[in-house]
Amino acid sequence: YGDKDGHFIYARPTDVPYQLEMLPLEAIPNTKGFQPCRWVTVSAQGLTFHTRLGGTDEKEFVELGRWLAERKAYLQLRSLATFRDFQRHKTMAEWRRGMSRSSMERNAIQFETQFLLAE
């Protein structure tokens, strides 16, 4: 999972920020084709983020200390209850909204039925 001299590790970003999946060099496309792809080269100095879009290669270097500090800050934020429980609260709020909406529709139909029977 690196170059032959052991200077680099190749990885790809995952759906989770600051989490990388190690890759063998063979998994990195070696042509300058139009296939979009993203990968990271990790060394003792830092991380180089490679992006290939439309035949153009872009690179961004981030020093290792900076990346580790950003990762630590991200993980600390994620551990706060507001961010940690966000998805659960969002799902619950959407469920409540849906239940409220269906309840309103059910009550409206019942009211219309009773109103029409009263006439």
PDB file of C-alpha atoms in Angstrom:
ATOM      1  CA  TYR A   1       0.000   0.000   0.000  1.00  0.00           C
ATOM      2  CA  GLY A   2       2.588   2.501  -1.070  1.00  0.00           C
ATOM      3  CA  ASP A   3       5.395   3.101  -3.477  1.00  0.00           C
ATOM      4  CA  LYS A   4       8.265   0.657  -3.852  1.00  0.00           C
ATOM      5  CA  ASP A   5      10.551   2.749  -1.637  1.00  0.00           C
ATOM      6  CA  GLY A   6       7.996   3.040   1.175  1.00  0.00           C
ATOM      7  CA  HIS A   7       7.809   6.834   0.979  1.00  0.00           C
ATOM      8  CA  PHE A   8       4.090   7.062   0.231  1.00  0.00           C
ATOM      9  CA  ILE A   9       0.838   5.409   1.178  1.00  0.00           C
ATOM     10  CA  TYR A  10      -2.020   5.617  -1.294  1.00  0.00           C
ATOM     11  CA  ALA A  11      -5.570   6.020  -0.061  1.00  0.00           C
ATOM     12  CA  ARG A  12      -8.969   7.246  -1.132  1.00  0.00           C
ATOM     13  CA  PRO A  13     -11.416   9.458   0.789  1.00  0.00           C
ATOM     14  CA  THR A  14     -14.485   7.714   2.170  1.00  0.00           C
ATOM     15  CA  ASP A  15     -17.949   9.119   2.839  1.00  0.00           C
ATOM     16  CA  VAL A  16     -16.778   9.926   6.374  1.00  0.00           C
ATOM     17  CA  PRO A  17     -14.702  13.132   6.523  1.00  0.00           C
ATOM     18  CA  TYR A  18     -11.077  12.647   7.582  1.00  0.00           C
ATOM     19  CA  GLN A  19     -11.310   8.888   7.121  1.00  0.00           C
ATOM     20  CA  LEU A  20      -9.146   7.345   4.425  1.00  0.00           C
ATOM     21  CA  GLU A  21      -9.191   3.865   2.924  1.00  0.00           C
ATOM     22  CA  MET A  22      -5.739   2.522   2.024  1.00  0.00           C
ATOM     23  CA  LEU A  23      -5.257   1.445  -1.590  1.00  0.00           C
ATOM     24  CA  PRO A  24      -2.643  -0.503  -3.493  1.00  0.00           C
ATOM     25  CA  LEU A  25      -0.903   1.552  -6.177  1.00  0.00           C
ATOM     26  CA  GLU A  26      -2.553  -0.596  -8.837  1.00  0.00           C
ATOM     27  CA  ALA A  27      -5.959   0.783  -7.817  1.00  0.00           C
ATOM     28  CA  ILE A  28      -4.965   4.311  -8.904  1.00  0.00           C
ATOM     29  CA  PRO A  29      -5.739   4.892 -12.601  1.00  0.00           C
ATOM     30  CA  ASN A  30      -2.421   5.582 -14.346  1.00  0.00           C
ATOM     31  CA  THR A  31      -3.845   7.101 -17.507  1.00  0.00           C
ATOM     32  CA  LYS A  32      -4.838  10.699 -18.025  1.00  0.00           C
ATOM     33  CA  GLY A  33      -8.300   9.658 -19.139  1.00  0.00           C
ATOM     34  CA  PHE A  34     -11.597  11.372 -18.567  1.00  0.00           C
ATOM     35  CA  GLN A  35     -12.722   8.980 -15.849  1.00  0.00           C
ATOM     36  CA  PRO A  36     -13.318  11.044 -12.654  1.00  0.00           C
ATOM     37  CA  CYS A  37     -11.417   9.797  -9.639  1.00  0.00           C
ATOM     38  CA  ARG A  38     -10.011  10.964  -6.302  1.00  0.00           C
ATOM     39  CA  TRP A  39      -7.128   9.620  -4.275  1.00  0.00           C
ATOM     40  CA  VAL A  40      -4.692  10.724  -1.606  1.00  0.00           C
ATOM     41  CA  THR A  41      -0.951  10.289  -1.324  1.00  0.00           C
ATOM     42  CA  VAL A  42       0.182  10.236   2.314  1.00  0.00           C
ATOM     43  CA  SER A  43       3.800  10.889   3.283  1.00  0.00           C
ATOM     44  CA  ALA A  44       5.674  11.960   6.396  1.00  0.00           C
ATOM     45  CA  GLN A  45       5.364  15.592   5.220  1.00  0.00           C
ATOM     46  CA  GLY A  46       1.637  15.597   4.539  1.00  0.00           C
ATOM     47  CA  LEU A  47      -1.223  14.556   2.329  1.00  0.00           C
ATOM     48  CA  THR A  48      -1.671  15.353  -1.334  1.00  0.00           C
ATOM     49  CA  PHE A  49      -5.271  15.202  -2.499  1.00  0.00           C
ATOM     50  CA  HIS A  50      -5.501  14.282  -6.189  1.00  0.00           C
ATOM     51  CA  THR A  51      -8.649  14.906  -8.209  1.00  0.00           C
ATOM     52  CA  ARG A  52      -9.081  13.977 -11.852  1.00  0.00           C
ATOM     53  CA  LEU A  53     -12.073  15.524 -13.592  1.00  0.00           C
ATOM     54  CA  GLY A  54     -12.575  15.816 -17.328  1.00  0.00           C
ATOM     55  CA  GLY A  55      -8.989  14.931 -18.170  1.00  0.00           C
ATOM     56  CA  THR A  56      -7.592  17.554 -15.786  1.00  0.00           C
ATOM     57  CA  ASP A  57      -5.571  16.585 -12.729  1.00  0.00           C
ATOM     58  CA  GLU A  58      -5.687  18.864  -9.694  1.00  0.00           C
ATOM     59  CA  LYS A  59      -3.572  18.490  -6.567  1.00  0.00           C
ATOM     60  CA  GLU A  60      -3.813  20.046  -3.116  1.00  0.00           C
ATOM     61  CA  PHE A  61      -1.109  19.537  -0.500  1.00  0.00           C
ATOM     62  CA  VAL A  62      -1.941  19.733   3.223  1.00  0.00           C
ATOM     63  CA  GLU A  63       0.809  19.490   5.824  1.00  0.00           C
ATOM     64  CA  LEU A  64       0.458  16.460   8.059  1.00  0.00           C
ATOM     65  CA  GLY A  65       0.279  18.506  11.289  1.00  0.00           C
ATOM     66  CA  ARG A  66      -2.484  20.718   9.881  1.00  0.00           C
ATOM     67  CA  TRP A  67      -4.485  17.727   8.633  1.00  0.00           C
ATOM     68  CA  LEU A  68      -4.168  15.964  11.990  1.00  0.00           C
ATOM     69  CA  ALA A  69      -5.263  19.145  13.834  1.00  0.00           C
ATOM     70  CA  GLU A  70      -8.283  19.562  11.517  1.00  0.00           C
ATOM     71  CA  ARG A  71      -9.168  15.885  11.984  1.00  0.00           C
ATOM     72  CA  LYS A  72      -8.941  16.228  15.760  1.00  0.00           C
ATOM     73  CA  ALA A  73     -11.163  19.344  15.709  1.00  0.00           C
ATOM     74  CA  TYR A  74     -13.680  17.556  13.465  1.00  0.00           C
ATOM     75  CA  LEU A  75     -13.819  14.547  15.795  1.00  0.00           C
ATOM     76  CA  GLN A  76     -14.253  16.820  18.824  1.00  0.00           C
ATOM     77  CA  LEU A  77     -17.151  18.614  17.099  1.00  0.00           C
ATOM     78  CA  ARG A  78     -18.731  15.291  16.162  1.00  0.00           C
ATOM     79  CA  SER A  79     -18.579  14.199  19.793  1.00  0.00           C
ATOM     80  CA  LEU A  80     -20.756  17.153  20.903  1.00  0.00           C
ATOM     81  CA  ALA A  81     -24.338  16.015  21.463  1.00  0.00           C
ATOM     82  CA  THR A  82     -25.733  18.549  18.961  1.00  0.00           C
ATOM     83  CA  PHE A  83     -23.696  17.093  16.110  1.00  0.00           C
ATOM     84  CA  ARG A  84     -23.512  13.502  17.345  1.00  0.00           C
ATOM     85  CA  ASP A  85     -27.296  13.142  17.629  1.00  0.00           C
ATOM     86  CA  PHE A  86     -28.242  15.355  14.672  1.00  0.00           C
ATOM     87  CA  GLN A  87     -29.270  12.569  12.292  1.00  0.00           C
ATOM     88  CA  ARG A  88     -31.401  10.847  14.925  1.00  0.00           C
ATOM     89  CA  HIS A  89     -33.179  14.114  15.820  1.00  0.00           C
ATOM     90  CA  LYS A  90     -33.690  14.955  12.146  1.00  0.00           C
ATOM     91  CA  THR A  91     -35.229  11.541  11.470  1.00  0.00           C
ATOM     92  CA  MET A  92     -37.496  11.881  14.500  1.00  0.00           C
ATOM     93  CA  ALA A  93     -38.628  15.380  13.452  1.00  0.00           C
ATOM     94  CA  GLU A  94     -39.421  14.164   9.929  1.00  0.00           C
ATOM     95  CA  TRP A  95     -41.382  11.219  11.338  1.00  0.00           C
ATOM     96  CA  ARG A  96     -43.362  13.543  13.631  1.00  0.00           C
ATOM     97  CA  ARG A  97     -44.098  15.890  10.731  1.00  0.00           C
ATOM     98  CA  GLY A  98     -45.280  12.970   8.636  1.00  0.00           C
ATOM     99  CA  MET A  99     -47.463  11.623  11.432  1.00  0.00           C
ATOM    100  CA  SER A 100     -48.926  15.062  12.053  1.00  0.00           C
ATOM    101  CA  ARG A 101     -49.660  15.505   8.355  1.00  0.00           C
ATOM    102  CA  SER A 102     -51.362  12.109   8.044  1.00  0.00           C
ATOM    103  CA  SER A 103     -53.292  12.765  11.252  1.00  0.00           C
ATOM    104  CA  MET A 104     -54.492  16.120   9.880  1.00  0.00           C
ATOM    105  CA  GLU A 105     -55.579  14.473   6.627  1.00  0.00           C
ATOM    106  CA  ARG A 106     -57.403  11.708   8.510  1.00  0.00           C
ATOM    107  CA  ASN A 107     -59.155  14.269  10.738  1.00  0.00           C
ATOM    108  CA  ALA A 108     -60.093  16.395   7.710  1.00  0.00           C
ATOM    109  CA  ILE A 109     -61.712  13.412   5.996  1.00  0.00           C
ATOM    110  CA  GLN A 110     -63.557  12.479   9.205  1.00  0.00           C
ATOM    111  CA  PHE A 111     -64.743  16.096   9.657  1.00  0.00           C
ATOM    112  CA  GLU A 112     -65.962  16.298   6.043  1.00  0.00           C
ATOM    113  CA  THR A 113     -67.796  12.972   6.390  1.00  0.00           C
ATOM    114  CA  GLN A 114     -69.480  14.057   9.623  1.00  0.00           C
ATOM    115  CA  PHE A 115     -70.271  17.508   8.211  1.00  0.00           C
ATOM    116  CA  LEU A 116     -71.854  16.042   5.067  1.00  0.00           C
ATOM    117  CA  LEU A 117     -73.889  13.524   7.135  1.00  0.00           C
ATOM    118  CA  ALA A 118     -75.181  16.353   9.329  1.00  0.00           C
ATOM    119  CA  GLU A 119     -76.647  18.190   6.345  1.00  0.00           C
TER     120      GLU A 119
END
